[in-house]
Amino acid sequence: TAARLRERADEVASAILTSVAEPFKTGRVVAHAGASIGIVLMPEDGHTTGQLRENADLALYRAKQMGKGKACFFNAEMDAAAQDRRKLETELREAIERDGIELAYQPVVAAKPGQITSAEALARWTHPDRGPIRPDIFISLAEECGLIDRLGEQLLRRACRDAQEWPDHVRVAVNLSPLQFLSGSLIETVRRAIDDSGIRADRVQLEVTEGLVIRDVERTFEQLEALRALGIQVLIDDFGVGYSSLSYFQRFPFDKVKIDKSCVDDIVTSRAAKAIVQAVVGLGEALDMGVVAEGVETEEQMRILVASGCTHLQGYLFSKPVSVHTLRKMLMAKRNLGAKVSKAA
Ligand code: C2E
Ligand code: CA
Ligand code: CA
């Protein structure tokens, strides 16, 4: 019966896991091995070898997620989740092909005198059935299925074209995925985007995260230097979370540091968060780097950040990310989003 079959499979899997986990002696050392197991049953989980192998793979994937040395049976939800992902991947591919990923722009204001000095381009995808998909979701999907270079280039080109219509002193900031540094063609892509749009290179900022430094440090820094040589500004994003290392600053002079929202969130209540911000500001002053605080939501946060010496602020307190049209209106109206900042400063 099916129940009996399941039980048998479970027993066999446990036996395999136990026996593999047994340490064994090699010539010089005692070695440990481990295994994860995905299980499919025939006929309920598939009729063809292809189908069974694919489903076993999904079960194996789940087993690995559960931790080391586990066995996991396939079930229909795994298949549904995998199909869902494949579907989303196809739809994302199509959206990229017809240039359907949009950009919203979030202003950044100078602490003094409170004017908009730049706007950050943030990717937006409105799915025909599901509505807006969060960028962290579709950006990582694009990274996983090899679409990020194409998408990144598309967004960069659009951002440069858009910014070309803004007042000359307003810069545009574009986020880069660490993977875009692996393609070998990033510099050329950036150079072409700037040339084709006609924008002055020093009006373009690229936001990179520390994630990029982890793989091939030397090649990454070489590319950052080449980008800098084009005349653009390089910002380090999400500083203060993860493995942010001070040694990056020794290796490469970033134009600005963006302090992550998580630090800003805690600044009112946490002495540590405040001390981190002050330390980054000190670093910025010593190395001629601007310091941007992102995700500023309250006046109290703003007051502390300005008093601590942050040079630029960004967050819902000033403006949410808005459409390119709305941004253009804000820039034309010379709206002083930072009126409150100037008062605090
Ligand atoms: P990020 O670069 O750290 O961008 C800041 C995020 O915080 C944005 O989320 C922004 O909308 C949000 N934010 C700004 N101010 C506030 C605030 O006051 N309160 C709150 N609660 N949130 C605020 P978003 O647009 O959802 O983007 C999320 C992440 O997705 C970005 O984080 C970035 O890592 C990635 N991303 C977005 N667009 C792109 C892109 O074009 N390329 C790449 N590679 N990554 C992108
Ligand atoms: Ca960013
Ligand atoms: Ca962030």
JSON list of C-alpha atoms and ligand atoms in Angstrom, two decimals, residues 103 106 120-124 135-136 139 148 155 175-177 180 207 237-238 260-261 294-297 314-317 321, ligand 1:
[
{"chain": "A", "resi": 103, "resn": "LEU", "atom": "CA", "xyz": [11.57, 53.73, -12.20]},
{"chain": "A", "resi": 106, "resn": "GLN", "atom": "CA", "xyz": [13.13, 59.38, -4.29]},
{"chain": "A", "resi": 120, "resn": "GLU", "atom": "CA", "xyz": [17.57, 57.82, -6.32]},
{"chain": "A", "resi": 121, "resn": "ALA", "atom": "CA", "xyz": [16.12, 55.63, -9.05]},
{"chain": "A", "resi": 122, "resn": "LEU", "atom": "CA", "xyz": [14.18, 52.68, -7.61]},
{"chain": "A", "resi": 123, "resn": "ALA", "atom": "CA", "xyz": [12.90, 49.89, -9.83]},
{"chain": "A", "resi": 124, "resn": "ARG", "atom": "CA", "xyz": [9.16, 49.24, -9.96]},
{"chain": "A", "resi": 135, "resn": "PRO", "atom": "CA", "xyz": [11.92, 45.25, -5.88]},
{"chain": "A", "resi": 136, "resn": "ASP", "atom": "CA", "xyz": [13.94, 43.14, -3.46]},
{"chain": "A", "resi": 139, "resn": "ILE", "atom": "CA", "xyz": [15.76, 42.07, -8.34]},
{"chain": "A", "resi": 148, "resn": "ILE", "atom": "CA", "xyz": [20.25, 41.36, -13.97]},
{"chain": "A", "resi": 155, "resn": "LEU", "atom": "CA", "xyz": [17.33, 51.05, -15.83]},
{"chain": "A", "resi": 175, "resn": "ASN", "atom": "CA", "xyz": [21.56, 51.11, -7.63]},
{"chain": "A", "resi": 176, "resn": "LEU", "atom": "CA", "xyz": [23.90, 48.44, -8.93]},
{"chain": "A", "resi": 177, "resn": "SER", "atom": "CA", "xyz": [23.72, 44.75, -8.17]},
{"chain": "A", "resi": 180, "resn": "GLN", "atom": "CA", "xyz": [26.82, 43.49, -12.53]},
{"chain": "A", "resi": 207, "resn": "GLU", "atom": "CA", "xyz": [25.12, 53.01, -5.35]},
{"chain": "A", "resi": 237, "resn": "ASP", "atom": "CA", "xyz": [24.91, 51.88, 0.18]},
{"chain": "A", "resi": 238, "resn": "ASP", "atom": "CA", "xyz": [23.39, 50.15, 3.21]},
{"chain": "A", "resi": 260, "resn": "ASP", "atom": "CA", "xyz": [21.24, 52.16, 6.31]},
{"chain": "A", "resi": 261, "resn": "LYS", "atom": "CA", "xyz": [17.68, 52.71, 7.41]},
{"chain": "A", "resi": 294, "resn": "GLU", "atom": "CA", "xyz": [18.26, 56.97, 4.39]},
{"chain": "A", "resi": 295, "resn": "GLY", "atom": "CA", "xyz": [14.80, 56.07, 5.62]},
{"chain": "A", "resi": 296, "resn": "VAL", "atom": "CA", "xyz": [14.26, 59.20, 7.73]},
{"chain": "A", "resi": 297, "resn": "GLU", "atom": "CA", "xyz": [10.63, 59.15, 8.87]},
{"chain": "A", "resi": 314, "resn": "GLN", "atom": "CA", "xyz": [16.36, 60.87, 2.43]},
{"chain": "A", "resi": 315, "resn": "GLY", "atom": "CA", "xyz": [13.14, 59.32, 3.64]},
{"chain": "A", "resi": 316, "resn": "TYR", "atom": "CA", "xyz": [9.37, 59.45, 3.82]},
{"chain": "A", "resi": 317, "resn": "LEU", "atom": "CA", "xyz": [9.61, 62.55, 6.02]},
{"chain": "A", "resi": 321, "resn": "PRO", "atom": "CA", "xyz": [9.60, 57.54, -4.12]},
{"chain": "B", "resi": 1, "resn": "C2E", "atom": "P1", "xyz": [17.79, 50.51, -0.97]},
{"chain": "B", "resi": 1, "resn": "C2E", "atom": "O1", "xyz": [18.73, 50.83, -2.10]},
{"chain": "B", "resi": 1, "resn": "C2E", "atom": "O2", "xyz": [18.37, 50.51, 0.40]},
{"chain": "B", "resi": 1, "resn": "C2E", "atom": "O3", "xyz": [16.60, 51.55, -1.10]},
{"chain": "B", "resi": 1, "resn": "C2E", "atom": "C1", "xyz": [15.91, 52.12, 0.00]},
{"chain": "B", "resi": 1, "resn": "C2E", "atom": "C2", "xyz": [14.57, 51.47, 0.20]},
{"chain": "B", "resi": 1, "resn": "C2E", "atom": "O4", "xyz": [13.94, 52.05, 1.33]},
{"chain": "B", "resi": 1, "resn": "C2E", "atom": "C3", "xyz": [13.58, 51.69, -0.96]},
{"chain": "B", "resi": 1, "resn": "C2E", "atom": "O5", "xyz": [12.75, 50.54, -0.99]},
{"chain": "B", "resi": 1, "resn": "C2E", "atom": "C4", "xyz": [12.80, 52.91, -0.50]},
{"chain": "B", "resi": 1, "resn": "C2E", "atom": "O6", "xyz": [11.52, 53.01, -1.10]},
{"chain": "B", "resi": 1, "resn": "C2E", "atom": "C5", "xyz": [12.69, 52.61, 0.98]},
{"chain": "B", "resi": 1, "resn": "C2E", "atom": "N1", "xyz": [12.51, 53.83, 1.78]},
{"chain": "B", "resi": 1, "resn": "C2E", "atom": "C6", "xyz": [13.02, 55.06, 1.55]},
{"chain": "B", "resi": 1, "resn": "C2E", "atom": "N2", "xyz": [12.68, 55.91, 2.53]},
{"chain": "B", "resi": 1, "resn": "C2E", "atom": "C7", "xyz": [11.95, 55.21, 3.42]},
{"chain": "B", "resi": 1, "resn": "C2E", "atom": "C8", "xyz": [11.31, 55.55, 4.67]},
{"chain": "B", "resi": 1, "resn": "C2E", "atom": "O7", "xyz": [11.35, 56.68, 5.17]},
{"chain": "B", "resi": 1, "resn": "C2E", "atom": "N3", "xyz": [10.64, 54.55, 5.31]},
{"chain": "B", "resi": 1, "resn": "C2E", "atom": "C9", "xyz": [10.57, 53.28, 4.80]},
{"chain": "B", "resi": 1, "resn": "C2E", "atom": "N4", "xyz": [9.91, 52.36, 5.51]},
{"chain": "B", "resi": 1, "resn": "C2E", "atom": "N5", "xyz": [11.17, 52.93, 3.64]},
{"chain": "B", "resi": 1, "resn": "C2E", "atom": "C10", "xyz": [11.85, 53.90, 2.96]},
{"chain": "B", "resi": 1, "resn": "C2E", "atom": "P2", "xyz": [12.38, 49.81, -2.33]},
{"chain": "B", "resi": 1, "resn": "C2E", "atom": "O8", "xyz": [12.13, 50.80, -3.42]},
{"chain": "B", "resi": 1, "resn": "C2E", "atom": "O9", "xyz": [11.33, 48.81, -1.99]},
{"chain": "B", "resi": 1, "resn": "C2E", "atom": "O10", "xyz": [13.73, 49.04, -2.71]},
{"chain": "B", "resi": 1, "resn": "C2E", "atom": "C11", "xyz": [14.22, 48.02, -1.91]},
{"chain": "B", "resi": 1, "resn": "C2E", "atom": "C12", "xyz": [15.59, 47.59, -2.34]},
{"chain": "B", "resi": 1, "resn": "C2E", "atom": "O11", "xyz": [15.55, 47.00, -3.66]},
{"chain": "B", "resi": 1, "resn": "C2E", "atom": "C13", "xyz": [16.59, 48.75, -2.48]},
{"chain": "B", "resi": 1, "resn": "C2E", "atom": "O12", "xyz": [17.08, 49.07, -1.20]},
{"chain": "B", "resi": 1, "resn": "C2E", "atom": "C14", "xyz": [17.61, 48.14, -3.40]},
{"chain": "B", "resi": 1, "resn": "C2E", "atom": "O13", "xyz": [18.49, 47.31, -2.69]},
{"chain": "B", "resi": 1, "resn": "C2E", "atom": "C15", "xyz": [16.77, 47.26, -4.30]},
{"chain": "B", "resi": 1, "resn": "C2E", "atom": "N6", "xyz": [16.53, 47.98, -5.56]},
{"chain": "B", "resi": 1, "resn": "C2E", "atom": "C16", "xyz": [15.53, 48.83, -5.88]},
{"chain": "B", "resi": 1, "resn": "C2E", "atom": "N7", "xyz": [15.69, 49.29, -7.15]},
{"chain": "B", "resi": 1, "resn": "C2E", "atom": "C17", "xyz": [16.81, 48.72, -7.63]},
{"chain": "B", "resi": 1, "resn": "C2E", "atom": "C18", "xyz": [17.51, 48.78, -8.89]},
{"chain": "B", "resi": 1, "resn": "C2E", "atom": "O14", "xyz": [17.15, 49.49, -9.83]},
{"chain": "B", "resi": 1, "resn": "C2E", "atom": "N8", "xyz": [18.64, 48.00, -9.00]},
{"chain": "B", "resi": 1, "resn": "C2E", "atom": "C19", "xyz": [19.11, 47.23, -7.98]},
{"chain": "B", "resi": 1, "resn": "C2E", "atom": "N9", "xyz": [20.22, 46.50, -8.18]},
{"chain": "B", "resi": 1, "resn": "C2E", "atom": "N10", "xyz": [18.48, 47.15, -6.80]},
{"chain": "B", "resi": 1, "resn": "C2E", "atom": "C20", "xyz": [17.35, 47.88, -6.62]}
]
